[in-house]
């Protein structure tokens, strides 16, 4: 059936601010769906309250509403637009729940709006745990023993029937909120109470525990004719008992026999057909008993899920794009495979490589939190590695994490305490993967490791083999290592840095040695069809070919065009999230407009920057020196843009500069000057700009002496960090000494800065574009909370709401002087503390900041586009006609995920803890929301 011509306008509902359990994978899906519908000439209206996303950019939709995701906002939109259909499957649980609320209130019916991509009955069948259980039994699909409780008493009765251990799963929640395992009857009452309160309908499924079984996922697409395809199978490395968002996952499934896969495939199709006849995407989760091969259905999500983004990046099949087209009437055989450009979309992707996803956690931000992994998701981001084998993909995913590890082991950081290792194996946390490696290295038996972890033997064999390779390499030196062994280590994903550690030499020596032996990276294409058809899309990963045979097998052909590399921001984490991906995407698009071939390097599967049709070439690789350097050697770009990808990209600036690679825009020297507080403060002194009294120390004794000189309270902070990592306000010598020791343990050799803390000061910040001569301030914000709370955790008001003209003039003058003195070419963010009408400089960052997307959305101007053209030397500041739309005030609202850590108090200070943000517009300062936030401004300030 061709496109439904009655659908001329579609409303897409976004997922709102980023929280743990619902992150930027929905920005990716929503952006792709919006572009897909606009290609068909359909008017797209989009609602989302998150200003940091590409999705809420004017380039994606005809009308963007940055409004709270609630019924009143939907009614406002429907009053102002003639909307034919709503697509609620691209915005996670938030969008689905809002669509259900609007349906129950009769809003869609009143305004004549059809729901496409799913139907309400299907959502209710999958989200209402009892309906799901009964539907599965009806079609002969196995489910866990148990049933739904709607009251405390009913829950107690079911537990008595089911027996312990058991599991509690609340209805209508995302990221496993409120769920968990109960092993001991004495813990049941509290767990049941928590689950009933977490569910918006106050219903929980109480069922038998299948902890330790294997877990799999299938991604499905179905069209209006009932054609169904499986996009890919995903296997969880971790067994049942850990939320899939917190599990290491692998595609395609590695240990699934074809007979069982075919059974699972048939069950998944039957399940999708049983819940409703909508056209769209579906994610199905299964559990497999490793002893009996019994298959149990865990859940089915009739929407684009977290795994859909992963499956799209893993296969190159754009699930959200195709699902959006099917929602408006197209069938699979009428659509083209976007990667080959010649084959039909009605096919199942074939993979001739392996992908591994490893989650990224931020437990250090939640002091006292329970770090054990379970049914409730706790990770804040993820990385994906692509390789020719599982080991290579796993090492690349670990190299992408930015947790000071160079891959799996071989870096001297292993745990050597046997009791601690055994505890970690049995009680999974963020570092269990590394401790499995350590256990094998220590000589703990295979059987003991398998019994403690319940991880499939095949995966454990792969890790044991990596330990064997490390041991083998250790026997040699750089001068006598056999070529075959070095080649094997590279094929199994070992970084030059890991090999150098094992051989006791320099990374550069390993690089030179392997290149002299002809062991070089080659680039392969992600083409959806295992190279059966030619791919039109330049989406690449690196691997190592057989020396002397695979040289011609390099699928990334270098063009003679002038090129620029944009370094991405890696995995999401607190302090560096989706707002940096926003800047990277706009940087790529601006460089294209300026006539460059654009090359994106990033490892985050959730983001728009790693969509294969954003840059001219996408290298899905770790933003890790060795990988970046090899791509640069291969492509020979004019230079590299590092100021858009947060600290991830900036950290590589020194090495790029040292190797003679041009940094586009602000130079490494200027970036370093801004980070070196001593040199930067000397610059401020020369410029006559005030700054708090400060000092730099490198050990605890030095710090105590400096503390006495500066006077308490003190703000203690390490150099070269983002998101206020390890920053703290201390009020006495004991606290100071303890914190300095803690920092130096985590970041040895760091220069620690002590600033006299300005109590009761007002904090403000400004973002600007500078071309080395002229400066344009794109936005100035005042924080509602006092100085001392990280800017990412503060409510920021654009423009300032009560700073005097004198203070505003000082901020403008200081910004201009600093921008020019740092020889800034591109973006700059400066943070200020205002006390007694004097403006002090807290810090300056010559890069894209967290607030740039917020200002772009509030003032409706593409500042990253302008800044990138300035960096490239394509334009000067005076070439732009700045016309910001200024009406009332925009408030940036920080959003937190403390609910995932119930035993952690919400205390705010100089270290950032928010996971996302929303934008809220007000006409004046009489607004109730503003008055409420202003009234609570001192409530959470702690140290």
Short mmCIF file of C-alpha atoms in Angstrom, two decimals, residues 19-23 25-26 92-94 97 127 129 168-180 194 198 241-246 285 299 301 303 305-306 361 373-379 897 899-901:
data_model
loop_
_atom_site.label_atom_id
_atom_site.label_comp_id
_atom_site.label_asym_id
_atom_site.label_seq_id
_atom_site.Cartn_x
_atom_site.Cartn_y
_atom_site.Cartn_z
CA UNK A 19 17.17 10.77 32.97
CA UNK A 20 18.71 7.41 33.81
CA UNK A 21 16.64 4.90 31.82
CA UNK A 22 15.67 7.28 29.04
CA UNK A 23 18.56 8.99 27.31
CA UNK A 25 18.64 7.24 21.99
CA UNK A 26 15.22 8.87 21.68
CA UNK A 92 10.21 6.41 24.97
CA UNK A 93 7.85 5.73 27.87
CA UNK A 94 7.24 9.46 28.39
CA UNK A 97 2.27 7.57 28.65
CA UNK A 127 2.44 -2.30 29.82
CA UNK A 129 1.68 -6.84 33.33
CA UNK A 168 8.62 -7.46 41.33
CA UNK A 169 7.90 -5.60 38.07
CA UNK A 170 5.77 -2.41 38.24
CA UNK A 171 3.43 -1.60 35.30
CA UNK A 172 3.92 1.41 32.99
CA UNK A 173 7.49 2.30 34.00
CA UNK A 174 10.80 2.66 32.13
CA UNK A 175 14.32 1.59 33.05
CA UNK A 176 12.99 -0.95 35.56
CA UNK A 177 11.89 1.82 37.94
CA UNK A 178 10.68 0.39 41.25
CA UNK A 179 11.44 -3.22 40.28
CA UNK A 180 13.78 -5.71 41.87
CA UNK A 194 8.13 0.58 46.60
CA UNK A 198 6.51 3.44 41.38
CA UNK A 241 18.97 -10.40 36.87
CA UNK A 242 20.60 -7.28 35.41
CA UNK A 243 18.52 -4.70 33.54
CA UNK A 244 19.30 -4.91 29.82
CA UNK A 245 20.34 -1.22 29.86
CA UNK A 246 23.00 -2.13 32.44
CA UNK A 285 12.97 -9.77 25.33
CA UNK A 299 8.39 -8.31 27.80
CA UNK A 301 7.82 -2.96 23.76
CA UNK A 303 7.84 1.27 20.19
CA UNK A 305 13.45 1.29 22.29
CA UNK A 306 16.94 1.84 23.69
CA UNK A 361 28.04 4.41 35.00
CA UNK A 373 23.32 -3.97 39.39
CA UNK A 374 19.80 -5.37 39.28
CA UNK A 375 16.42 -4.87 37.63
CA UNK A 376 16.51 -1.08 37.95
CA UNK A 377 18.73 0.63 35.38
CA UNK A 378 21.58 2.75 36.78
CA UNK A 379 23.90 3.47 33.83
CA UNK A 897 17.98 11.04 38.60
CA UNK A 899 15.14 8.52 42.33
CA UNK A 900 17.35 5.67 41.05
CA UNK A 901 19.40 5.91 44.27
#
